[in-house]
Coordinates of C-alpha atoms in Angstrom, one line a residue:
Chain A
M1 CA 51.7 52.5 -5.2
L2 CA 53.3 51.1 -8.3
T3 CA 55.9 52.2 -10.8
E4 CA 54.4 52.9 -14.2
K5 CA 56.1 49.7 -15.7
K6 CA 54.4 47.5 -13.1
F7 CA 51.1 49.3 -13.6
N8 CA 51.2 48.6 -17.3
L9 CA 51.9 45.0 -16.9
I10 CA 49.2 44.6 -14.2
I11 CA 46.7 46.2 -16.5
V12 CA 47.5 44.2 -19.4
L13 CA 47.8 41.0 -17.7
G14 CA 44.5 41.7 -15.9
I15 CA 42.6 42.1 -19.2
F16 CA 44.1 38.8 -20.4
A17 CA 43.1 37.1 -17.2
F18 CA 39.5 38.5 -17.4
S19 CA 39.0 37.0 -20.8
L20 CA 40.6 33.6 -19.7
I21 CA 38.3 33.5 -16.8
G22 CA 35.2 34.1 -19.4
Y23 CA 36.8 31.2 -21.3
V24 CA 37.0 28.9 -18.4
M25 CA 33.6 29.7 -16.9
N26 CA 32.2 29.5 -20.5
E27 CA 31.0 33.0 -20.4
P28 CA 31.8 34.3 -24.0
Y29 CA 30.2 37.6 -23.1
F30 CA 33.1 38.3 -20.8
I31 CA 35.5 37.6 -23.6
T32 CA 33.5 40.0 -25.8
L33 CA 33.7 42.8 -23.0
A34 CA 37.6 42.2 -22.7
T35 CA 37.8 42.5 -26.5
K36 CA 35.8 45.8 -26.6
I37 CA 38.0 47.1 -23.7
V38 CA 41.1 46.2 -25.8
I39 CA 40.0 47.9 -29.0
L40 CA 38.7 51.0 -27.4
G41 CA 41.9 51.1 -25.3
I42 CA 44.0 51.1 -28.4
A43 CA 42.0 54.0 -29.7
G44 CA 42.2 55.8 -26.4
C45 CA 46.1 55.4 -26.1
A46 CA 46.4 56.6 -29.7
L47 CA 44.3 59.6 -28.9
N48 CA 46.4 60.2 -25.8
L49 CA 49.6 60.4 -27.8
I50 CA 48.4 63.8 -29.2
L51 CA 46.0 64.8 -26.2
G52 CA 48.2 63.8 -23.2
F53 CA 51.6 64.2 -24.6
G54 CA 51.1 66.6 -27.4
G55 CA 48.6 68.9 -25.7
M56 CA 46.3 68.7 -28.8
V57 CA 42.6 68.4 -27.7
S58 CA 41.2 66.6 -30.8
F59 CA 37.4 66.5 -30.6
G60 CA 37.1 64.7 -33.9
H61 CA 39.0 61.4 -33.4
A62 CA 35.8 59.4 -34.1
M63 CA 36.6 60.4 -37.7
F64 CA 39.6 58.2 -37.9
F65 CA 38.0 55.6 -35.7
G66 CA 35.1 55.6 -38.3
V67 CA 37.1 55.9 -41.5
G68 CA 39.1 52.8 -40.3
S69 CA 35.7 51.0 -39.6
Y70 CA 34.2 51.9 -42.9
V71 CA 37.3 51.2 -45.1
A72 CA 37.5 47.8 -43.4
A73 CA 33.7 47.1 -43.7
I74 CA 33.5 48.3 -47.4
S75 CA 36.4 46.0 -48.3
A76 CA 34.9 43.0 -46.6
F77 CA 31.4 44.0 -48.0
H78 CA 32.8 43.8 -51.5
S79 CA 34.6 40.6 -50.9
M80 CA 31.3 39.1 -49.7
N81 CA 29.0 40.2 -52.5
G82 CA 31.5 39.8 -55.3
E83 CA 30.8 43.2 -56.7
S84 CA 34.2 45.1 -57.6
I85 CA 35.0 48.7 -57.2
D86 CA 36.2 50.3 -60.4
L87 CA 39.4 52.1 -59.6
I88 CA 40.3 53.4 -63.1
F89 CA 43.6 51.4 -63.2
F90 CA 42.2 48.2 -61.8
D91 CA 39.1 46.7 -60.3
F92 CA 39.3 46.2 -56.6
N93 CA 37.3 43.2 -55.5
G94 CA 37.5 43.7 -51.8
S95 CA 39.1 41.5 -49.3
S96 CA 38.3 39.2 -46.5
Q97 CA 41.8 39.3 -45.2
M98 CA 42.1 40.9 -41.8
L99 CA 45.8 41.9 -42.3
F100 CA 45.0 43.5 -45.7
N101 CA 41.9 45.4 -44.4
W102 CA 43.9 46.7 -41.5
F103 CA 46.4 47.9 -43.8
L104 CA 43.9 49.7 -46.0
A105 CA 42.3 51.1 -42.8
V106 CA 45.6 52.4 -41.4
I107 CA 46.5 54.0 -44.9
F108 CA 43.1 55.7 -45.2
S109 CA 42.9 57.0 -41.7
M110 CA 46.6 58.2 -42.0
F111 CA 45.7 60.2 -45.3
F112 CA 42.7 61.6 -43.5
A113 CA 44.8 62.5 -40.5
L114 CA 47.4 64.2 -42.8
I115 CA 44.8 66.4 -44.5
V116 CA 42.8 67.3 -41.3
G117 CA 46.0 67.7 -39.3
S118 CA 47.7 69.9 -41.8
I119 CA 44.7 72.3 -41.7
S120 CA 43.8 72.1 -37.9
I121 CA 47.4 72.3 -36.5
R122 CA 47.5 75.9 -37.9
T123 CA 45.1 76.7 -35.1
S124 CA 45.2 76.1 -31.4
G125 CA 43.2 76.0 -28.2
V126 CA 39.5 76.0 -28.5
Y127 CA 39.7 76.7 -32.3
F128 CA 41.6 73.4 -32.7
I129 CA 38.9 71.5 -30.7
M130 CA 36.4 72.9 -33.0
I131 CA 37.9 72.4 -36.3
T132 CA 38.6 68.8 -35.5
L133 CA 35.1 68.5 -34.5
A134 CA 34.0 70.1 -37.8
F135 CA 35.9 67.7 -40.0
A136 CA 34.5 64.8 -38.0
Q137 CA 31.0 66.1 -38.6
M138 CA 31.5 66.4 -42.2
T139 CA 32.5 62.7 -42.4
Y140 CA 29.5 62.0 -40.2
Y141 CA 27.0 63.6 -42.4
F142 CA 28.7 62.1 -45.5
S143 CA 28.3 58.6 -44.1
L144 CA 24.5 59.4 -43.3
G145 CA 24.1 60.4 -47.1
W146 CA 26.2 57.6 -48.6
T147 CA 23.2 55.2 -49.3
K148 CA 25.4 52.7 -51.3
Y149 CA 27.0 51.7 -47.9
G150 CA 23.9 51.7 -45.8
G151 CA 23.5 55.3 -45.1
E152 CA 21.8 55.8 -41.7
D153 CA 21.3 52.1 -41.4
G154 CA 25.0 51.2 -41.4
L155 CA 26.6 48.3 -43.1
S156 CA 26.7 44.7 -42.0
T157 CA 29.6 42.4 -42.7
Y158 CA 28.0 39.3 -41.3
V159 CA 31.3 37.3 -40.9
R160 CA 34.6 38.1 -39.4
N161 CA 37.6 38.4 -41.7
D162 CA 40.2 35.8 -41.8
L163 CA 43.6 35.8 -40.4
F164 CA 45.9 33.0 -41.5
S165 CA 44.0 29.8 -40.7
I166 CA 42.6 30.9 -37.3
N167 CA 39.0 30.6 -36.7
T168 CA 38.2 34.1 -36.0
M169 CA 34.5 33.5 -35.0
L170 CA 35.5 32.0 -31.8
P171 CA 35.7 34.7 -29.2
L172 CA 38.9 33.8 -27.5
N173 CA 40.8 33.6 -30.8
F174 CA 39.5 37.0 -31.8
F175 CA 40.3 38.4 -28.4
I176 CA 44.0 37.2 -28.7
I177 CA 44.2 38.9 -32.2
C178 CA 43.1 42.1 -30.7
F179 CA 45.4 41.7 -27.6
A180 CA 48.4 41.0 -29.8
C181 CA 47.4 44.4 -31.7
L182 CA 47.3 46.1 -28.4
C183 CA 50.8 44.8 -27.3
V184 CA 52.2 46.0 -30.7
V185 CA 50.6 49.3 -30.4
G186 CA 51.7 49.6 -26.7
F187 CA 55.4 49.0 -27.8
I188 CA 55.2 51.5 -30.7
L189 CA 53.6 54.1 -28.5
N190 CA 56.1 53.5 -25.8
W191 CA 59.0 53.9 -28.1
V192 CA 57.5 56.9 -29.8
I193 CA 57.0 58.7 -26.4
N194 CA 60.5 58.0 -25.1
S195 CA 62.2 58.8 -28.4
N196 CA 63.7 62.1 -29.1
F197 CA 60.6 63.0 -31.0
G198 CA 58.4 62.2 -28.1
N199 CA 60.5 64.6 -25.9
F200 CA 60.2 67.2 -28.4
L201 CA 56.5 66.7 -28.7
K202 CA 56.2 67.0 -24.9
G203 CA 58.2 70.2 -25.2
C204 CA 55.8 71.6 -27.7
K205 CA 53.1 71.2 -25.2
E206 CA 55.0 73.0 -22.4
N207 CA 56.6 75.6 -24.4
E208 CA 56.3 76.0 -28.0
E209 CA 58.7 78.9 -28.4
K210 CA 61.5 77.2 -26.7
M211 CA 61.2 74.4 -29.2
I212 CA 61.4 77.0 -32.1
S213 CA 64.5 78.4 -30.5
L214 CA 66.0 75.0 -30.5
G215 CA 65.6 75.0 -34.2
L216 CA 62.8 72.6 -34.3
N217 CA 59.5 72.9 -36.1
P218 CA 56.6 72.3 -34.0
Y219 CA 54.2 72.2 -36.8
T220 CA 55.9 69.1 -38.4
L221 CA 56.2 67.5 -35.0
K222 CA 52.7 68.0 -34.1
L223 CA 51.5 66.9 -37.5
T224 CA 53.6 63.6 -37.3
A225 CA 52.1 62.9 -34.0
F226 CA 48.7 63.6 -35.4
V227 CA 49.2 61.2 -38.2
I228 CA 50.6 58.4 -36.1
S229 CA 47.6 58.9 -33.7
G230 CA 45.1 58.8 -36.6
A231 CA 46.4 55.7 -38.1
I232 CA 46.4 53.7 -34.8
T233 CA 42.9 54.9 -34.1
G234 CA 41.9 53.8 -37.7
L235 CA 43.3 50.2 -36.7
A236 CA 41.1 50.3 -33.6
G237 CA 38.1 51.0 -35.9
A238 CA 38.9 48.2 -38.2
L239 CA 39.1 45.8 -35.3
Y240 CA 35.9 47.2 -34.0
V241 CA 34.1 46.3 -37.2
D242 CA 35.5 42.7 -37.0
L243 CA 34.1 42.6 -33.4
N244 CA 30.7 43.8 -34.2
R245 CA 30.5 42.8 -37.8
F246 CA 28.7 46.0 -38.3
V247 CA 29.6 49.7 -38.7
S248 CA 27.1 52.6 -38.6
P249 CA 27.5 56.4 -38.8
T250 CA 27.4 56.4 -35.0
S251 CA 31.0 55.5 -35.0
L252 CA 31.8 58.9 -36.7
S253 CA 29.5 60.9 -34.4
W254 CA 30.7 63.7 -32.0
Q255 CA 29.5 61.4 -29.2
T256 CA 32.1 58.8 -30.1
S257 CA 34.9 61.5 -30.0
G258 CA 33.5 62.7 -26.7
E259 CA 33.7 59.1 -25.3
L260 CA 37.3 58.6 -26.6
I261 CA 38.2 61.7 -24.6
V262 CA 36.4 60.4 -21.6
L263 CA 38.5 57.2 -21.8
V264 CA 41.7 59.2 -21.8
I265 CA 40.8 61.5 -18.9
L266 CA 39.1 58.9 -17.0
G267 CA 42.2 56.8 -16.9
G268 CA 44.7 59.7 -16.7
S269 CA 46.3 61.5 -19.5
A270 CA 49.8 61.6 -18.3
R271 CA 50.4 57.7 -18.8
L272 CA 50.9 55.6 -21.8
F273 CA 48.3 53.0 -20.7
G274 CA 46.0 55.5 -18.7
P275 CA 43.3 55.3 -21.5
L276 CA 43.4 51.5 -21.2
L277 CA 42.5 51.6 -17.6
G278 CA 40.0 54.3 -18.6
A279 CA 38.5 51.8 -21.1
I280 CA 38.4 49.2 -18.3
V281 CA 36.6 51.4 -16.0
F282 CA 34.3 52.9 -18.6
I283 CA 33.0 49.7 -19.9
L284 CA 32.7 47.8 -16.6
L285 CA 30.9 51.0 -15.2
E286 CA 28.6 50.9 -18.0
Q287 CA 27.9 47.2 -17.8
F288 CA 27.5 47.3 -14.0
L289 CA 25.4 50.4 -13.8
G290 CA 23.4 49.1 -16.8
E291 CA 22.4 46.2 -14.8
V292 CA 21.6 48.0 -11.6
T293 CA 19.6 50.8 -13.1
E294 CA 17.9 51.7 -16.2
N295 CA 19.2 55.4 -15.8
W296 CA 22.8 54.4 -15.9
Q297 CA 24.0 57.2 -17.9
F298 CA 22.9 59.7 -15.1
W299 CA 25.3 58.0 -12.6
L300 CA 27.8 57.6 -15.2
G301 CA 27.8 61.4 -15.6
V302 CA 27.9 62.0 -11.8
I303 CA 30.9 59.7 -11.6
L304 CA 32.6 61.5 -14.3
V305 CA 31.9 65.0 -12.9
L306 CA 33.3 63.6 -9.6
I307 CA 36.5 62.3 -11.1
V308 CA 37.2 65.6 -13.1
L309 CA 36.7 67.6 -9.9
Y310 CA 38.6 65.6 -7.5
F311 CA 40.8 63.2 -9.2
P312 CA 42.4 65.5 -12.0
K313 CA 45.1 62.6 -12.7
G314 CA 42.5 60.1 -13.5
V315 CA 42.1 56.7 -12.0
S316 CA 45.8 55.8 -12.8
G317 CA 46.8 58.6 -10.6
L318 CA 45.6 56.5 -7.8
F319 CA 47.9 53.6 -8.4
I320 CA 51.1 55.3 -9.9
K321 CA 53.6 57.1 -7.9
D322 CA 55.5 59.9 -9.6
Chain B
M1 CA 11.5 77.9 -58.7
S2 CA 9.3 80.8 -57.9
L3 CA 10.6 83.9 -56.4
Q4 CA 8.2 83.6 -53.5
L5 CA 9.4 80.1 -52.6
F6 CA 13.0 81.5 -52.6
I7 CA 12.1 84.4 -50.3
E8 CA 10.2 82.2 -48.0
Q9 CA 13.2 79.9 -47.6
L10 CA 15.3 82.8 -47.1
L11 CA 13.1 84.0 -44.3
N12 CA 13.3 80.4 -42.9
G13 CA 17.0 80.7 -43.1
I14 CA 17.0 84.0 -41.2
Q15 CA 14.6 82.5 -38.6
F16 CA 16.9 79.6 -38.0
G17 CA 19.8 82.0 -37.8
F18 CA 18.3 84.0 -35.0
M19 CA 17.5 80.9 -33.3
L20 CA 21.1 79.9 -33.5
F21 CA 22.0 83.4 -32.3
L22 CA 20.0 82.8 -29.1
M23 CA 22.1 79.8 -28.5
S24 CA 25.3 81.2 -29.5
A25 CA 25.1 84.5 -27.8
G26 CA 25.1 82.9 -24.2
L27 CA 27.8 80.4 -25.5
T28 CA 30.1 83.0 -26.8
L29 CA 29.8 85.3 -23.8
I30 CA 30.4 82.3 -21.4
F31 CA 33.5 81.4 -23.2
G32 CA 34.7 85.0 -23.7
V33 CA 34.2 85.9 -20.1
M34 CA 34.9 82.8 -18.1
G35 CA 36.9 81.0 -20.7
L36 CA 34.6 78.1 -20.3
I37 CA 33.8 75.5 -23.1
N38 CA 30.2 74.6 -22.1
L39 CA 29.0 71.5 -24.0
A40 CA 26.1 71.4 -21.6
H41 CA 24.6 74.5 -23.2
G42 CA 22.5 72.3 -25.5
S43 CA 20.9 70.8 -22.2
F44 CA 19.5 74.2 -21.4
F45 CA 17.9 74.4 -24.7
M46 CA 16.3 71.1 -24.0
I47 CA 15.4 72.1 -20.5
G48 CA 13.7 75.4 -21.8
A49 CA 11.5 73.3 -24.3
F50 CA 10.5 70.9 -21.7
S51 CA 9.6 73.4 -19.0
A52 CA 7.8 75.5 -21.6
S53 CA 5.7 72.4 -22.6
F54 CA 5.1 71.4 -19.0
V55 CA 3.9 74.8 -18.0
A56 CA 1.7 75.1 -21.2
G57 CA 0.2 71.5 -20.3
L58 CA -0.6 72.8 -16.8
T59 CA -1.9 76.4 -17.5
G60 CA -2.7 76.2 -21.2
N61 CA -1.0 79.6 -21.5
F62 CA 1.8 79.9 -24.1
F63 CA 3.2 83.1 -22.7
L64 CA 3.6 81.7 -19.3
A65 CA 5.3 78.8 -21.1
I66 CA 7.7 81.1 -22.7
L67 CA 8.2 82.8 -19.2
A68 CA 9.1 79.4 -17.9
S69 CA 11.5 78.6 -20.6
L70 CA 13.5 81.6 -19.4
I71 CA 13.3 81.2 -15.7
F72 CA 13.8 77.3 -15.1
P73 CA 16.8 77.1 -17.3
A74 CA 18.4 80.2 -15.5
L75 CA 17.6 78.7 -12.1
I76 CA 19.2 75.4 -13.1
G77 CA 22.0 77.3 -14.7
I78 CA 22.7 79.0 -11.4
T79 CA 22.5 76.0 -9.4
V80 CA 25.1 74.2 -11.6
E81 CA 27.4 77.2 -11.9
F82 CA 27.5 77.3 -8.0
S83 CA 28.0 73.6 -7.4
I84 CA 30.2 72.4 -10.4
I85 CA 30.9 74.9 -13.2
R86 CA 32.6 77.4 -11.0
K87 CA 35.3 74.8 -10.2
L88 CA 36.2 74.6 -13.8
Y89 CA 37.1 78.1 -14.7
E90 CA 40.7 77.6 -13.7
R91 CA 41.0 74.2 -15.3
D92 CA 42.2 73.6 -18.8
H93 CA 39.8 73.0 -21.8
L94 CA 40.1 69.2 -21.6
D95 CA 38.7 69.1 -18.1
Q96 CA 35.8 71.5 -19.1
V97 CA 35.0 69.4 -22.1
L98 CA 34.8 66.2 -20.0
A99 CA 32.9 67.7 -17.1
T100 CA 30.2 69.4 -19.4
F101 CA 30.1 66.2 -21.5
A102 CA 29.2 64.5 -18.2
L103 CA 26.6 67.1 -17.5
I104 CA 24.8 66.3 -20.8
L105 CA 24.4 62.8 -19.6
I106 CA 23.1 63.9 -16.3
F107 CA 20.6 66.3 -17.7
S108 CA 19.5 64.1 -20.4
E109 CA 18.8 61.2 -18.3
A110 CA 17.2 63.2 -15.6
T111 CA 14.8 64.7 -18.2
R112 CA 14.1 61.3 -19.5
Y113 CA 13.4 60.1 -15.9
I114 CA 11.1 62.9 -15.3
F115 CA 9.2 63.1 -18.5
G116 CA 9.5 59.8 -20.1
A117 CA 11.2 58.7 -23.3
F118 CA 8.3 60.0 -25.6
P119 CA 8.5 63.3 -27.2
L120 CA 6.1 66.1 -25.9
F121 CA 4.4 68.6 -27.9
L122 CA 4.0 72.4 -27.4
D123 CA 1.3 74.1 -29.4
I124 CA 1.5 77.4 -31.1
P125 CA -1.1 79.7 -29.6
N126 CA -4.2 80.3 -31.9
I127 CA -3.4 84.1 -32.7
L128 CA 0.1 83.0 -33.9
Q129 CA -1.2 80.1 -36.1
G130 CA -1.6 80.4 -39.9
N131 CA 0.0 82.8 -42.3
I132 CA 0.5 86.4 -43.0
L133 CA 0.8 88.2 -46.2
L134 CA 4.1 90.1 -46.4
P135 CA 4.6 92.8 -49.0
G136 CA 5.5 91.3 -52.5
E137 CA 2.6 88.6 -52.2
I138 CA 4.7 86.6 -49.9
V139 CA 2.9 84.3 -47.6
Y140 CA 4.7 83.5 -44.5
S141 CA 4.1 81.8 -41.1
K142 CA 3.2 84.1 -38.5
Y143 CA 4.9 82.2 -35.8
R144 CA 8.2 82.1 -37.6
L145 CA 8.0 85.7 -38.3
I146 CA 7.5 86.3 -34.5
I147 CA 10.7 84.2 -33.9
I148 CA 12.6 86.5 -36.2
I149 CA 11.2 89.6 -34.5
I150 CA 12.0 88.1 -31.0
G151 CA 15.6 87.3 -32.2
L152 CA 16.0 90.8 -33.5
F153 CA 14.8 92.5 -30.2
I154 CA 17.1 90.3 -28.2
A155 CA 20.0 91.1 -30.4
I156 CA 19.4 94.9 -30.1
G157 CA 18.8 94.3 -26.3
L158 CA 22.0 92.6 -25.9
Y159 CA 23.9 95.3 -27.9
F160 CA 22.5 98.0 -25.5
L161 CA 23.4 95.6 -22.4
I162 CA 26.9 95.1 -23.5
N163 CA 27.6 98.7 -24.7
R164 CA 25.3 100.9 -22.4
T165 CA 25.0 99.3 -19.0
L166 CA 27.4 98.9 -16.0
L167 CA 27.0 95.1 -16.3
G168 CA 28.0 95.3 -19.9
I169 CA 31.0 97.2 -19.1
Q170 CA 32.0 94.7 -16.4
I171 CA 31.4 91.8 -19.0
K172 CA 33.7 93.5 -21.5
A173 CA 36.2 94.2 -18.8
G174 CA 36.0 90.5 -17.9
Q175 CA 36.9 89.4 -21.4
N176 CA 39.9 91.6 -21.5
D177 CA 41.4 91.3 -18.2
R178 CA 40.1 89.0 -15.5
Q179 CA 42.8 90.0 -13.0
M180 CA 42.2 93.7 -13.3
I181 CA 38.4 93.7 -12.7
R182 CA 39.0 91.6 -9.5
V183 CA 41.5 94.3 -8.4
L184 CA 39.1 96.9 -9.1
G185 CA 36.7 95.3 -6.5
I186 CA 34.1 94.0 -8.8
N187 CA 32.4 90.9 -7.4
I188 CA 33.6 88.6 -10.1
S189 CA 32.0 85.4 -9.0
R190 CA 28.6 87.1 -9.0
L191 CA 29.4 88.5 -12.6
Y192 CA 30.1 85.0 -13.7
T193 CA 26.9 83.6 -12.3
I194 CA 24.9 86.3 -13.9
V195 CA 26.5 85.6 -17.3
F196 CA 26.1 81.9 -16.9
A197 CA 22.3 82.3 -16.0
M198 CA 21.7 84.7 -18.8
G199 CA 23.2 82.3 -21.3
A200 CA 21.1 79.4 -19.9
A201 CA 17.9 81.6 -20.1
L202 CA 18.5 82.6 -23.8
A203 CA 19.2 78.8 -24.8
G204 CA 16.0 77.9 -22.9
L205 CA 14.0 80.5 -24.8
A206 CA 15.5 79.2 -28.1
G207 CA 14.5 75.6 -27.0
A208 CA 10.8 76.7 -26.2
L209 CA 10.4 78.7 -29.4
I210 CA 11.8 75.7 -31.6
G211 CA 9.8 73.3 -29.5
A212 CA 6.7 74.6 -30.9
I213 CA 7.8 73.9 -34.4
Q214 CA 9.4 70.5 -33.9
S215 CA 8.8 68.0 -31.0
V216 CA 10.2 68.4 -27.5
E217 CA 12.5 65.4 -26.9
V218 CA 15.7 64.4 -25.0
G219 CA 18.7 65.1 -27.2
M220 CA 17.1 67.8 -29.1
G221 CA 19.7 70.3 -27.8
E222 CA 23.0 68.7 -29.0
P223 CA 22.6 69.2 -32.9
V224 CA 21.9 72.8 -32.1
L225 CA 24.8 73.1 -29.7
I226 CA 27.2 71.8 -32.2
L227 CA 26.0 74.4 -34.9
A228 CA 26.2 77.0 -32.2
F229 CA 29.7 76.2 -31.7
V230 CA 30.4 76.5 -35.5
V231 CA 28.7 79.9 -35.3
I232 CA 30.8 81.3 -32.5
V233 CA 34.0 79.9 -34.1
I234 CA 33.1 81.6 -37.4
G235 CA 32.1 84.8 -35.6
G236 CA 35.2 84.8 -33.4
I237 CA 34.8 83.7 -29.8
G238 CA 33.6 86.3 -27.3
S239 CA 32.1 88.6 -29.9
I240 CA 28.3 89.0 -29.9
K241 CA 28.4 90.7 -33.2
G242 CA 30.3 87.8 -34.6
A243 CA 27.7 85.4 -33.1
L244 CA 24.9 87.4 -34.7
I245 CA 26.7 87.4 -38.2
G246 CA 27.8 83.9 -37.9
A247 CA 24.4 82.7 -36.9
L248 CA 22.6 84.4 -39.8
L249 CA 25.2 83.2 -42.2
I250 CA 25.0 79.6 -41.1
G251 CA 21.2 79.7 -40.9
V252 CA 20.8 81.0 -44.3
L253 CA 23.6 78.8 -45.8
D254 CA 22.1 75.6 -44.2
T255 CA 18.5 76.3 -45.4
M256 CA 19.5 77.4 -48.9
A257 CA 21.9 74.3 -49.3
R258 CA 19.0 72.0 -48.3
L259 CA 16.8 73.8 -51.0
F260 CA 19.3 73.9 -53.8
L261 CA 21.6 70.9 -53.5
P262 CA 18.9 68.2 -54.0
I263 CA 17.8 70.2 -57.1
F264 CA 21.2 70.5 -58.4
F265 CA 22.0 66.7 -57.9
E266 CA 18.7 65.9 -59.5
L267 CA 20.2 67.0 -62.8
I268 CA 22.9 64.3 -62.7
M269 CA 21.4 61.4 -60.8
E270 CA 18.3 59.7 -59.7
T271 CA 15.9 61.6 -57.3
S272 CA 16.1 59.3 -54.1
Q273 CA 19.9 59.4 -54.4
A274 CA 19.9 63.1 -55.2
L275 CA 17.8 63.8 -52.0
S276 CA 19.9 62.0 -49.7
L277 CA 23.3 63.1 -51.0
G278 CA 22.0 66.7 -51.3
S279 CA 20.7 66.7 -47.8
S280 CA 23.8 65.2 -46.3
L281 CA 26.1 67.7 -48.2
A282 CA 23.8 70.5 -47.0
S283 CA 24.4 69.3 -43.4
M284 CA 28.3 69.5 -44.2
S285 CA 28.0 73.1 -45.5
A286 CA 28.2 74.8 -42.1
Y287 CA 31.3 72.8 -41.2
L288 CA 32.9 73.4 -44.5
L289 CA 32.3 77.1 -44.1
M290 CA 33.9 77.0 -40.6
A291 CA 36.9 75.1 -41.9
L292 CA 37.4 77.7 -44.6
V293 CA 37.0 80.6 -42.2
L294 CA 39.5 79.1 -39.8
I295 CA 42.0 78.4 -42.7
F296 CA 42.0 82.2 -43.6
R297 CA 41.4 83.7 -40.2
P298 CA 42.4 81.3 -37.4
T299 CA 40.6 83.4 -34.9
G300 CA 37.3 83.7 -36.6
L301 CA 35.9 86.8 -38.3
F302 CA 35.7 89.1 -35.4
G303 CA 37.9 87.2 -33.0
K304 CA 40.8 88.9 -31.1
K305 CA 44.2 87.9 -32.4

């Protein structure tokens, strides 16, 4: 059994080692898998801030992932075809700079999270689950009908965006960029969770009335956490566009929200990097089962059911002692 | 637009509403009585459609097929309730969401494995094909009218079941105070199994009835499931009356939005864009209504405070 800090270190180093092995063995596919794990891990950890620590089961986090994806993709798309967007005060020409597109993705998903959160947090329990789902479904159907940006067919961006003078098309370079994002996000989330704010948030999950009698406002606390979570999920979405050079309405669908929840529960919702382990297990399982059998989703389902029933603390619960 | 077309579409909306009601009635009872969020409810819709189309292919008899769409989902429902669902009642919503999400994967893959990846078809029997002339010169599909009538009968039947029978009283008691009915010596796990099987059967029936209009394919249950959740949240979770009103509301709203929004957008933009924008906004309308209801009544129209 490990302490949580050692667990975090091993997980993060493990992912890095996995992609290095891919590099040494000249298997770029390994590096792509590792990159996918990192990106989905970021989204899962962000979701876990509100789900595991705040007790808010968002069934609509695909919305923030997808909004981040679409914003980054649309910016890249315009920079590529040279057509500008008329924004009344100025014309926006799009951008091929990663940093700028990340910034846009984060700002937009924060904005969405602020609106959706301020309405959804008034409800709780199953109503919260359903209203977050409802908002995500609205963006999903909107993206289906937005033919200017591909509609059902999705939007391709062909090349990855630029970051300084790094060649982002090399798999290892792009992996390191995503890995750096993961580390920054990890530090931020760790700081948030262990701050006073984080403790109050955990308090809201345990006993909201106690928090009120302490003079705190649970609504503001929860909304702040919701916005932070949405912003980081949006960043993950933007990274995912660069990985695939493609975005489609699928990234906004309720199945994506479901998969993000799967990552959290699979890894263990009580831990900061639980969802990261969840992403490792999920993607490797998908990969491994997909090679063994055509009906891999069946076995994935069976494994998930068994984990829910018999390992309520998730896979990380097997390694970390309390 | 002619009045006939409008009324025909209104009837289509009501038909869609009753179909949603068959799905939501079980969903809302399962949530109200057992406190379970059952994402796998859409799978019973699919299983119902597949078993109906299988039996219809075997016997050529549509009515046997409909019977099968009630029995098979109920049997599978009982099996799943016994082996998995039962362990989830005491868990939090999160575990329920994940476990039933996993059940969707299992059911969908199993169905694909058994029946193959291609859609099946279920034919409407000869006597129900064609149209019927309703008062006011309205020509309407016989089959869709039958769906409305079946939905109406089931709504009335459920009303009597809940309000006039011992089982109904136990269900209502289960919604209010689970501890108490256990103390009163009622076999609560049997009650849970019955409610779950009933919900599965109704979902299966809905699947078979719709399967004859659309194609029978893997994944057909999930869009309906999500709308059924919208319905029960609008109606207030646990309330059959809420489910009926919510279902009709969503059915009519969705159908009407699909009819009018493209016409409206055609006034301000070109046809192809108007069609796609109109239909995507129409798909959003149900969710918009739900968000509005929850903003003003956070526990739905007929939900308990």
